Tab-separated table of C-alpha atoms and ligand atoms in Angstrom:
chain	number	residue	atom	x	y	z
A	630	MET	CA	87.912	86.675	113.567
A	631	GLU	CA	90.287	87.950	111.282
A	632	ILE	CA	91.255	85.921	108.352
A	633	LEU	CA	94.330	86.459	106.305
A	634	VAL	CA	93.810	85.556	102.754
A	635	ILE	CA	96.686	85.102	100.339
A	636	ASN	CA	96.890	85.053	96.285
A	637	ALA	CA	100.469	83.416	95.953
A	638	GLY	CA	102.192	84.142	92.730
A	639	SER	CA	105.568	82.708	91.545
A	640	SER	CA	107.408	86.023	92.792
A	641	SER	CA	104.661	87.561	94.565
A	642	LEU	CA	102.276	87.645	97.416
A	643	LYS	CA	98.670	89.285	97.316
A	644	TYR	CA	97.349	89.423	100.742
A	645	GLN	CA	94.459	90.994	102.762
A	646	LEU	CA	93.505	90.645	106.286
A	647	ILE	CA	89.722	90.660	106.643
A	648	ASN	CA	87.405	90.532	109.687
A	649	VAL	CA	84.819	87.753	108.604
A	650	GLU	CA	82.079	89.039	110.754
A	651	THR	CA	81.963	92.453	109.508
A	652	GLY	CA	83.393	91.756	106.195
A	653	ASN	CA	85.858	94.897	106.684
A	654	VAL	CA	89.561	94.441	105.074
A	655	LEU	CA	91.666	95.810	107.991
A	656	ALA	CA	94.786	95.866	105.675
A	657	LYS	CA	96.105	94.613	102.227
A	658	GLY	CA	99.173	94.642	100.039
A	659	LEU	CA	101.386	93.106	97.526
A	660	ALA	CA	104.412	92.085	98.054
A	661	GLU	CA	106.519	91.979	94.672
A	662	ARG	CA	109.852	90.717	92.980
A	663	ILE	CA	110.378	88.109	95.545
A	664	GLY	CA	113.632	86.130	94.868
A	665	MET	CA	114.755	89.185	92.704
A	666	ASP	CA	116.256	92.594	93.067
A	667	GLY	CA	114.052	95.633	93.720
A	668	SER	CA	111.566	93.616	95.849
A	669	ASN	CA	109.022	95.785	97.908
A	670	ILE	CA	105.863	95.741	99.467
A	671	VAL	CA	103.039	98.191	98.997
A	672	HIS	CA	100.903	97.912	102.293
A	673	SER	CA	97.643	99.663	103.086
A	674	TRP	CA	95.875	99.665	106.146
A	675	THR	CA	92.470	101.102	107.958
A	676	LYS	CA	92.632	102.994	111.116
A	677	ASP	CA	89.653	104.828	112.588
A	678	GLU	CA	88.100	104.658	109.198
A	679	LYS	CA	91.040	106.537	107.674
A	680	GLU	CA	93.133	104.726	105.011
A	681	TYR	CA	96.833	104.759	104.693
A	682	LYS	CA	99.435	103.179	102.246
A	683	LYS	CA	103.132	102.626	102.258
A	684	GLU	CA	105.634	101.444	100.250
A	685	ILE	CA	108.678	99.508	101.702
A	686	ASN	CA	111.489	98.688	99.576
A	687	ILE	CA	112.715	95.556	101.230
A	688	ASP	CA	115.006	92.480	100.363
A	689	LEU	CA	112.848	89.595	99.932
A	690	PRO	CA	114.774	86.407	99.328
A	691	ASP	CA	111.755	83.816	99.641
A	692	HIS	CA	108.092	83.710	100.370
A	693	THR	CA	108.880	83.053	103.823
A	694	VAL	CA	110.937	86.103	104.373
A	695	ALA	CA	107.867	87.897	102.445
A	696	PHE	CA	105.429	86.721	105.061
A	697	ASN	CA	107.401	87.576	107.923
A	698	ALA	CA	107.937	91.082	106.632
A	699	ILE	CA	104.170	91.255	105.964
A	700	SER	CA	103.430	90.001	109.710
A	701	ASP	CA	105.562	92.747	110.799
A	702	LEU	CA	103.693	95.039	109.086
A	703	LEU	CA	100.181	93.593	110.450
A	704	VAL	CA	101.488	94.070	113.921
A	705	GLY	CA	104.005	97.174	113.797
A	706	ASP	CA	103.161	100.325	115.495
A	707	GLU	CA	102.488	102.537	112.985
A	708	THR	CA	101.044	100.237	110.001
A	709	GLY	CA	99.629	97.552	112.296
A	710	VAL	CA	95.861	96.541	112.832
A	711	ILE	CA	96.248	93.246	115.157
A	712	ARG	CA	98.350	92.818	118.449
A	713	GLU	CA	100.275	89.958	117.374
A	714	ARG	CA	100.903	87.420	114.883
A	715	GLU	CA	99.100	84.779	116.930
A	716	ASP	CA	95.769	86.678	116.350
A	717	ILE	CA	95.584	85.203	113.072
A	718	LYS	CA	93.972	81.870	113.454
A	719	ALA	CA	93.377	80.959	110.094
A	720	ILE	CA	94.790	81.648	106.651
A	721	GLY	CA	92.861	81.369	103.433
A	722	HIS	CA	94.979	80.256	100.181
A	723	ARG	CA	93.534	80.859	96.637
A	724	VAL	CA	94.590	77.300	95.012
A	725	VAL	CA	93.827	77.242	91.232
A	726	HIS	CA	93.471	73.750	90.370
A	727	GLY	CA	91.661	71.179	92.658
A	728	ALA	CA	90.765	68.902	89.797
A	729	GLU	CA	88.300	66.155	90.594
A	730	ALA	CA	90.047	65.249	93.823
A	731	TYR	CA	88.899	68.511	95.950
A	732	THR	CA	85.510	69.842	95.181
A	733	GLN	CA	85.373	71.663	98.492
A	734	THR	CA	87.381	74.159	100.405
A	735	GLN	CA	89.810	71.997	102.589
A	736	VAL	CA	92.077	72.514	105.622
A	737	ILE	CA	95.669	71.876	104.289
A	738	THR	CA	97.102	68.655	105.823
A	739	ASP	CA	100.141	66.968	104.175
A	740	GLU	CA	97.932	64.799	101.923
A	741	VAL	CA	96.156	68.124	100.207
A	742	LYS	CA	99.484	69.592	99.742
A	743	LYS	CA	100.640	66.242	97.875
A	744	ALA	CA	97.447	66.550	95.811
A	745	ILE	CA	97.992	70.086	94.833
A	746	GLU	CA	101.551	68.946	93.992
A	747	GLU	CA	100.438	66.298	91.861
A	748	LEU	CA	98.055	68.362	90.101
A	749	ILE	CA	100.933	70.502	88.954
A	750	PRO	CA	100.631	69.060	85.164
A	751	LEU	CA	97.101	70.350	85.054
A	752	ALA	CA	98.217	73.987	86.225
A	753	PRO	CA	101.749	74.313	85.506
A	754	LEU	CA	101.741	78.144	86.209
A	755	HIS	CA	99.479	78.389	89.406
A	756	ASN	CA	99.562	75.276	91.593
A	757	PRO	CA	103.534	75.552	91.955
A	758	ALA	CA	103.348	79.142	93.426
A	759	ASN	CA	100.216	78.521	95.465
A	760	LEU	CA	102.145	75.479	97.158
A	761	ILE	CA	105.203	77.909	97.922
A	762	GLY	CA	102.903	80.432	99.372
A	763	ILE	CA	101.491	77.506	101.744
A	764	ASN	CA	104.954	76.197	102.911
A	765	ALA	CA	106.019	79.916	103.254
A	766	ALA	CA	102.652	80.479	105.548
A	767	GLU	CA	103.387	77.447	107.439
A	768	LYS	CA	106.748	78.678	108.398
A	769	ALA	CA	105.648	82.074	109.378
A	770	PHE	CA	102.641	81.192	111.055
A	771	PRO	CA	102.638	77.841	112.453
A	772	ASN	CA	99.470	78.465	114.783
A	773	ALA	CA	97.426	79.230	112.214
A	774	THR	CA	95.061	76.812	110.357
A	775	GLN	CA	95.902	76.926	106.844
A	776	VAL	CA	92.912	76.287	104.177
A	777	ALA	CA	92.826	75.817	100.436
A	778	VAL	CA	90.179	77.489	98.349
A	779	PHE	CA	90.165	76.251	94.955
A	780	ASP	CA	89.381	77.873	91.707
A	781	THR	CA	88.025	75.130	90.295
A	782	ALA	CA	85.846	73.779	93.027
A	783	PHE	CA	82.272	75.452	92.189
A	784	HIS	CA	82.348	73.791	88.702
A	785	HIS	CA	82.322	70.654	90.079
A	786	THR	CA	78.543	70.419	89.608
A	787	ILE	CA	79.020	70.536	85.934
A	788	PRO	CA	77.536	67.457	84.293
A	789	GLU	CA	79.585	64.899	82.451
A	790	LYS	CA	78.023	65.850	79.089
A	791	ALA	CA	79.316	69.149	79.213
A	792	PHE	CA	82.795	68.733	80.911
A	793	ARG	CA	84.059	65.852	78.707
A	794	TYR	CA	85.785	66.428	75.374
A	795	ALA	CA	84.748	64.230	72.427
A	796	ILE	CA	88.056	62.592	72.332
A	797	PRO	CA	89.015	59.227	73.014
A	798	GLU	CA	87.864	58.227	76.837
A	799	LYS	CA	91.415	57.036	77.747
A	800	PHE	CA	92.414	60.741	77.733
A	801	TYR	CA	89.834	61.403	80.540
A	802	ARG	CA	89.951	58.276	82.268
A	803	GLU	CA	93.785	58.186	82.587
A	804	ASP	CA	95.261	61.611	81.740
A	805	ARG	CA	92.090	63.846	83.369
A	806	ILE	CA	91.532	65.892	80.480
A	807	ARG	CA	88.108	67.185	80.728
A	808	ALA	CA	86.778	70.935	81.054
A	809	TYR	CA	87.457	72.136	84.633
A	810	GLY	CA	86.500	75.626	84.697
A	811	PHE	CA	88.113	78.543	86.817
A	812	HIS	CA	87.131	81.764	88.548
A	813	GLY	CA	84.899	79.760	90.544
A	814	THR	CA	84.972	81.625	93.300
A	815	SER	CA	84.017	84.891	91.872
A	816	HIS	CA	81.147	83.326	89.711
A	817	LYS	CA	79.558	81.846	93.164
A	818	TYR	CA	80.219	85.202	94.989
A	819	VAL	CA	78.422	87.572	92.719
A	820	TYR	CA	75.320	84.716	92.126
A	821	GLU	CA	74.800	84.590	95.697
A	822	GLN	CA	75.124	88.487	95.858
A	823	ALA	CA	72.520	88.780	93.426
A	824	SER	CA	70.335	86.128	94.578
A	825	LYS	CA	70.357	88.247	97.817
A	826	TYR	CA	69.899	91.232	96.130
A	827	LEU	CA	66.918	90.350	94.183
A	828	ASN	CA	65.362	87.961	97.051
A	829	LYS	CA	65.388	84.816	95.206
A	830	THR	CA	66.799	81.527	96.255
A	831	ASP	CA	66.040	79.670	93.039
A	832	LEU	CA	67.781	82.121	90.784
A	833	LYS	CA	68.637	81.013	87.204
A	834	ALA	CA	71.563	83.255	86.148
A	835	ILE	CA	74.667	83.640	83.804
A	836	THR	CA	77.462	85.171	85.542
A	837	ILE	CA	79.699	87.007	83.457
A	838	HIS	CA	83.426	87.846	84.648
A	839	LEU	CA	85.574	89.974	82.680
A	840	GLY	CA	88.870	90.843	84.173
A	841	ASN	CA	92.268	90.346	82.605
A	842	GLY	CA	91.236	86.574	82.460
A	843	ALA	CA	87.635	86.373	81.363
A	844	SER	CA	84.976	83.520	81.926
A	845	MET	CA	81.063	82.894	81.900
A	846	CYS	CA	79.035	80.423	83.890
A	847	ALA	CA	75.537	79.103	83.578
A	848	ILE	CA	74.328	78.830	87.186
A	849	ASN	CA	70.722	76.669	87.640
A	850	GLU	CA	67.976	77.436	90.168
A	851	LYS	CA	70.016	75.571	92.972
A	852	GLY	CA	72.806	77.774	92.477
A	853	GLU	CA	74.986	74.930	90.965
A	854	SER	CA	77.610	75.470	87.890
A	855	VAL	CA	76.298	73.786	84.956
A	856	GLU	CA	78.507	75.341	82.287
A	857	THR	CA	81.444	77.497	82.074
A	858	SER	CA	83.472	79.007	79.338
A	859	MET	CA	86.814	77.941	80.160
A	860	GLY	CA	87.651	74.816	79.934
A	861	PHE	CA	90.937	72.005	80.509
A	862	GLY	CA	92.764	75.386	80.870
A	863	PRO	CA	92.111	79.141	81.014
A	864	LEU	CA	92.665	79.761	77.241
A	865	ALA	CA	89.051	78.459	76.140
A	866	GLY	CA	85.965	80.548	75.743
A	867	LEU	CA	85.850	84.509	75.733
A	868	ILE	CA	88.135	86.823	74.451
A	869	MET	CA	90.531	87.923	77.104
A	870	GLY	CA	93.137	90.624	77.690
A	871	THR	CA	95.608	88.690	75.820
A	872	ARG	CA	94.571	85.338	75.475
A	873	SER	CA	92.601	84.486	72.208
A	874	GLY	CA	89.619	82.539	73.919
A	875	ASP	CA	87.919	79.868	71.698
A	876	ILE	CA	89.818	78.898	68.432
A	877	ASP	CA	89.881	76.244	65.945
A	878	PRO	CA	92.581	73.839	67.170
A	879	SER	CA	93.537	73.250	63.626
A	880	ILE	CA	94.954	76.797	63.885
A	881	ILE	CA	97.983	75.294	66.294
A	882	PHE	CA	98.541	72.495	63.797
A	883	HIS	CA	98.824	74.871	60.877
A	884	MET	CA	101.133	77.301	62.866
A	885	ALA	CA	103.446	74.526	64.070
A	886	GLU	CA	103.351	72.292	60.877
A	887	GLU	CA	102.939	74.671	57.791
A	888	MET	CA	104.531	77.832	59.531
A	889	ASN	CA	107.307	75.966	61.369
A	890	MET	CA	106.602	77.981	64.761
A	891	PRO	CA	107.882	76.128	67.965
A	892	LEU	CA	105.104	75.285	70.321
A	893	ASP	CA	106.294	77.536	72.727
A	894	GLU	CA	105.868	80.409	70.635
A	895	VAL	CA	102.533	79.527	69.543
A	896	LYS	CA	101.670	79.026	73.093
A	897	ASN	CA	103.184	82.344	73.981
A	898	ILE	CA	100.852	83.881	70.797
A	899	LEU	CA	97.708	82.659	72.173
A	900	ASN	CA	98.244	83.592	75.708
A	901	LYS	CA	100.282	86.411	75.770
A	902	GLN	CA	99.696	88.361	72.582
A	903	SER	CA	96.297	87.682	71.171
A	904	GLY	CA	92.788	88.521	72.718
A	905	MET	CA	92.382	92.546	73.342
A	906	LEU	CA	96.043	93.114	72.892
A	907	GLY	CA	96.253	91.395	69.472
A	908	ILE	CA	93.360	93.126	67.993
A	909	ALA	CA	93.347	96.600	69.179
A	910	GLY	CA	97.241	96.968	70.393
A	911	SER	CA	96.412	97.343	74.176
A	912	ASN	CA	95.128	94.675	76.715
A	913	ASP	CA	93.681	97.324	79.230
A	914	ALA	CA	90.094	98.078	78.491
A	915	ARG	CA	90.559	101.514	79.194
A	916	ASP	CA	92.965	102.288	76.404
A	917	VAL	CA	91.022	100.315	73.926
A	918	SER	CA	87.820	102.201	74.607
A	919	LYS	CA	89.395	105.391	74.432
A	920	LEU	CA	90.396	104.079	70.879
A	921	TYR	CA	86.797	102.939	70.128
A	922	HIS	CA	85.330	106.668	70.784
A	923	ALA	CA	88.011	108.389	68.603
A	924	GLY	CA	86.850	106.147	65.805
A	925	ASP	CA	90.063	103.743	65.747
A	926	ARG	CA	89.174	100.944	63.226
A	927	ASN	CA	90.959	97.913	65.232
A	928	ALA	CA	89.460	99.222	68.642
A	929	ILE	CA	85.943	99.103	67.143
A	930	LEU	CA	86.532	95.632	65.862
A	931	CYS	CA	87.959	94.555	69.250
A	932	TYR	CA	84.612	95.627	71.033
A	933	GLU	CA	82.466	94.219	67.940
A	934	MET	CA	84.533	90.669	68.498
A	935	TYR	CA	84.855	90.843	72.498
A	936	THR	CA	81.047	91.364	72.657
A	937	HIS	CA	79.919	89.389	70.060
A	938	ARG	CA	81.760	86.482	71.566
A	939	ILE	CA	79.950	87.167	75.298
A	940	LYS	CA	76.687	87.279	73.270
A	941	LYS	CA	77.099	83.798	71.775
A	942	TYR	CA	77.589	82.543	75.021
A	943	ILE	CA	74.543	84.331	76.605
A	944	GLY	CA	72.622	82.831	73.787
A	945	ALA	CA	74.042	79.242	74.488
A	946	TYR	CA	73.807	79.547	78.264
A	947	THR	CA	70.072	80.751	78.010
A	948	ALA	CA	69.407	77.355	76.059
A	949	VAL	CA	71.534	75.550	78.548
A	950	LEU	CA	69.256	76.480	81.406
A	951	ASN	CA	66.038	76.818	79.489
A	952	GLY	CA	65.356	80.360	80.408
A	953	VAL	CA	67.274	82.748	82.600
A	954	ASP	CA	66.219	85.085	85.332
A	955	ALA	CA	69.356	87.302	85.386
A	956	ILE	CA	72.561	88.005	83.907
A	957	ILE	CA	75.277	89.441	86.126
A	958	PHE	CA	78.483	91.478	84.866
A	959	THR	CA	81.332	91.794	87.398
A	960	ALA	CA	85.239	92.158	87.538
A	961	GLY	CA	87.316	95.131	86.468
A	962	ILE	CA	85.627	95.380	82.936
A	963	GLY	CA	82.335	94.101	83.828
A	964	GLU	CA	81.945	96.503	86.426
A	965	ASN	CA	83.203	99.445	84.946
A	966	ASP	CA	82.943	99.607	81.168
A	967	ALA	CA	79.316	100.623	80.285
A	968	LEU	CA	80.389	100.149	76.467
A	969	THR	CA	80.970	96.455	76.845
A	970	ARG	CA	77.725	95.934	78.661
A	971	GLN	CA	75.627	98.087	76.272
A	972	LEU	CA	77.367	95.991	72.932
A	973	ALA	CA	76.996	92.729	74.630
A	974	CYS	CA	73.217	93.453	75.474
A	975	GLN	CA	72.498	95.067	72.417
A	976	ASN	CA	69.833	93.224	70.254
A	977	LEU	CA	69.039	90.354	72.614
A	978	SER	CA	65.087	91.576	72.825
A	979	ALA	CA	64.264	88.134	71.511
A	980	LEU	CA	65.754	86.758	74.581
A	981	GLY	CA	63.819	88.900	76.756
A	982	ILE	CA	67.137	90.861	77.447
A	983	ILE	CA	66.668	94.731	77.196
A	984	LEU	CA	69.190	97.134	78.770
A	985	SER	CA	68.445	100.502	79.788
A	986	GLU	CA	71.120	102.503	78.191
A	987	GLU	CA	70.637	105.321	80.931
A	988	ALA	CA	71.158	103.179	84.079
A	989	ASN	CA	73.902	101.633	82.477
A	990	ILE	CA	75.911	104.507	82.156
A	991	SER	CA	74.663	106.104	85.519
A	992	LYS	CA	75.080	103.091	87.753
A	993	ASN	CA	78.677	102.159	86.514
A	994	HIS	CA	81.329	101.270	88.799
A	995	PRO	CA	78.851	100.305	91.571
A	996	LYS	CA	79.754	99.454	95.381
A	997	GLN	CA	76.863	97.283	95.571
A	998	PRO	CA	74.874	95.393	93.521
A	999	VAL	CA	72.870	97.686	90.852
A	1000	GLU	CA	70.088	96.580	88.184
A	1001	ILE	CA	70.647	98.237	84.801
A	1002	GLN	CA	67.615	96.580	82.653
A	1003	ALA	CA	65.122	98.249	80.916
A	1004	GLU	CA	61.467	98.325	82.092
A	1005	ASN	CA	60.203	95.937	79.569
A	1006	SER	CA	63.365	93.625	80.150
A	1007	ARG	CA	62.116	90.462	81.211
A	1008	VAL	CA	65.496	89.301	82.229
A	1009	LYS	CA	67.203	91.369	84.965
A	1010	ILE	CA	70.530	92.649	83.939
A	1011	LEU	CA	72.865	93.150	87.135
A	1012	VAL	CA	76.422	94.717	87.907
A	1013	VAL	CA	77.687	93.032	90.953
A	1014	PRO	CA	81.184	94.095	92.285
A	1015	THR	CA	82.897	90.683	92.516
A	1016	ASN	CA	85.094	90.231	95.724
A	1017	GLU	CA	87.193	86.973	95.595
A	1018	GLU	CA	89.122	87.601	99.029
A	1019	LEU	CA	85.839	88.048	100.780
A	1020	GLU	CA	84.660	84.764	99.363
A	1021	ILE	CA	87.663	83.261	100.461
A	1022	ALA	CA	87.848	84.324	103.702
A	1023	LEU	CA	84.100	83.189	104.465
A	1024	GLN	CA	84.649	79.791	103.170
A	1025	THR	CA	87.804	79.611	105.314
A	1026	TRP	CA	85.955	80.623	108.154
A	1027	GLU	CA	83.272	78.102	107.528
A	1028	VAL	CA	85.842	75.349	107.783
A	1029	VAL	CA	87.704	76.342	110.673
A	1030	LYS	CA	84.957	78.080	113.078
B	1484	ADP	P1	92.133	90.501	87.149
B	1484	ADP	O1	91.759	90.472	88.644
B	1484	ADP	O2	91.928	89.471	86.225
B	1484	ADP	O3	93.535	91.026	86.787
B	1484	ADP	P2	90.383	92.924	86.818
B	1484	ADP	O4	89.008	92.206	87.551
B	1484	ADP	O5	91.224	93.702	87.897
B	1484	ADP	O6	91.392	91.680	86.613
B	1484	ADP	O7	90.296	93.601	85.518
B	1484	ADP	C1	91.211	94.203	84.728
B	1484	ADP	C2	90.531	94.968	83.797
B	1484	ADP	O8	89.544	95.792	83.962
B	1484	ADP	C3	91.622	95.655	82.718
B	1484	ADP	O9	91.417	95.374	81.156
B	1484	ADP	C4	91.174	96.837	82.864
B	1484	ADP	O10	91.192	97.673	81.697
B	1484	ADP	C5	89.646	97.014	82.978
B	1484	ADP	N1	89.425	98.077	83.998
B	1484	ADP	C6	89.487	98.476	84.981
B	1484	ADP	N2	89.026	99.784	85.322
B	1484	ADP	C7	88.194	99.878	84.278
B	1484	ADP	C8	87.474	101.019	83.687
B	1484	ADP	N3	87.276	102.593	84.681
B	1484	ADP	N4	86.822	101.118	82.380
B	1484	ADP	C9	87.045	100.357	81.742
B	1484	ADP	N5	87.873	98.741	82.077
B	1484	ADP	C10	88.341	99.074	83.248
């Protein structure tokens, strides 16, 4: 069975058509600049084990037109991988925020759409775009079952002592202010891959997702998320590409009151101009690592700060879990940047975490889970490639099969 996986942005649609029995990606692509001038689709597909790619410049006034164009590509003579549009029986949508209403994958009904809409104040950037994607997919694929997979769902097992903020209760009960956590699909996927690889069902693990956004998660022996570093929104926790991660909230009051900065500007600085970009001048770890090796002072400081933060959370989560069997690196930086893993694991032998520097380098950028700890390390250190699209496809399949 083929499942179309959709990650909708306000002006973009990322898609993958996945055969859930084999896990093979039949086609994937990105439609960009929807509703703007210069819109296009980059579509790639696999035929007879060969990969092909094509860029199509096409007017995409809205998401429904984009879906129709994608569908034409999926069935087209040259670019097609399925016979007809109706072969797609289910579509899995990444939805960022399900709050406490949705702790599981859901078949999308009018009620679910209303709830996603109602949650817009909690995810003002993402939920509206996800909703546009769902409505457009319903129009373009009326016969397919639409399914929502929530980024927050995996974290629903976090206990109240960990998800509540120490502010008056009213803000939780009436205004839903609490920690939700994100990247749930990725944390769950890499944990399960590691558990399978290590052949251990009662694995206690710390998963470290380091992409443009970054978060960590403490997962107990039952496979439940019990702590995560993002909170009410995605600004908390680790240092990211352009986000600050944890800061003292008094800095915000200081910027607003003493420095007379409008709140919008403060928000923009913390979300878009901070993190690696703010410290080292680039939000791409590849640039920053080049500068690090060239001895650039800011790049060195950036790596030190970035990995110090990860280390603090490793310590905290080892305490939360009362010991850990494995730590798992994933996503763009976690999978590909040996320097980050090396610095994050340095001087952690007191916790039983010892990296093999040789394995860390030789097993960089793996296609499958790999181990990179030293022989005398009590804790396994793994690099596991994440695959959020496959996880969304599998969860979609679970509810429609
Ligand atoms: P997202 O899905 O959050 O957009 P990714 O998981 O693709 O992000 O990760 C993006 C990050 O991964 C970027 O900071 C990029 O620099 C980093 N990255 C990708 N490849 C490499 C590499 N070979 N070495 C170091 N960093 C890399």
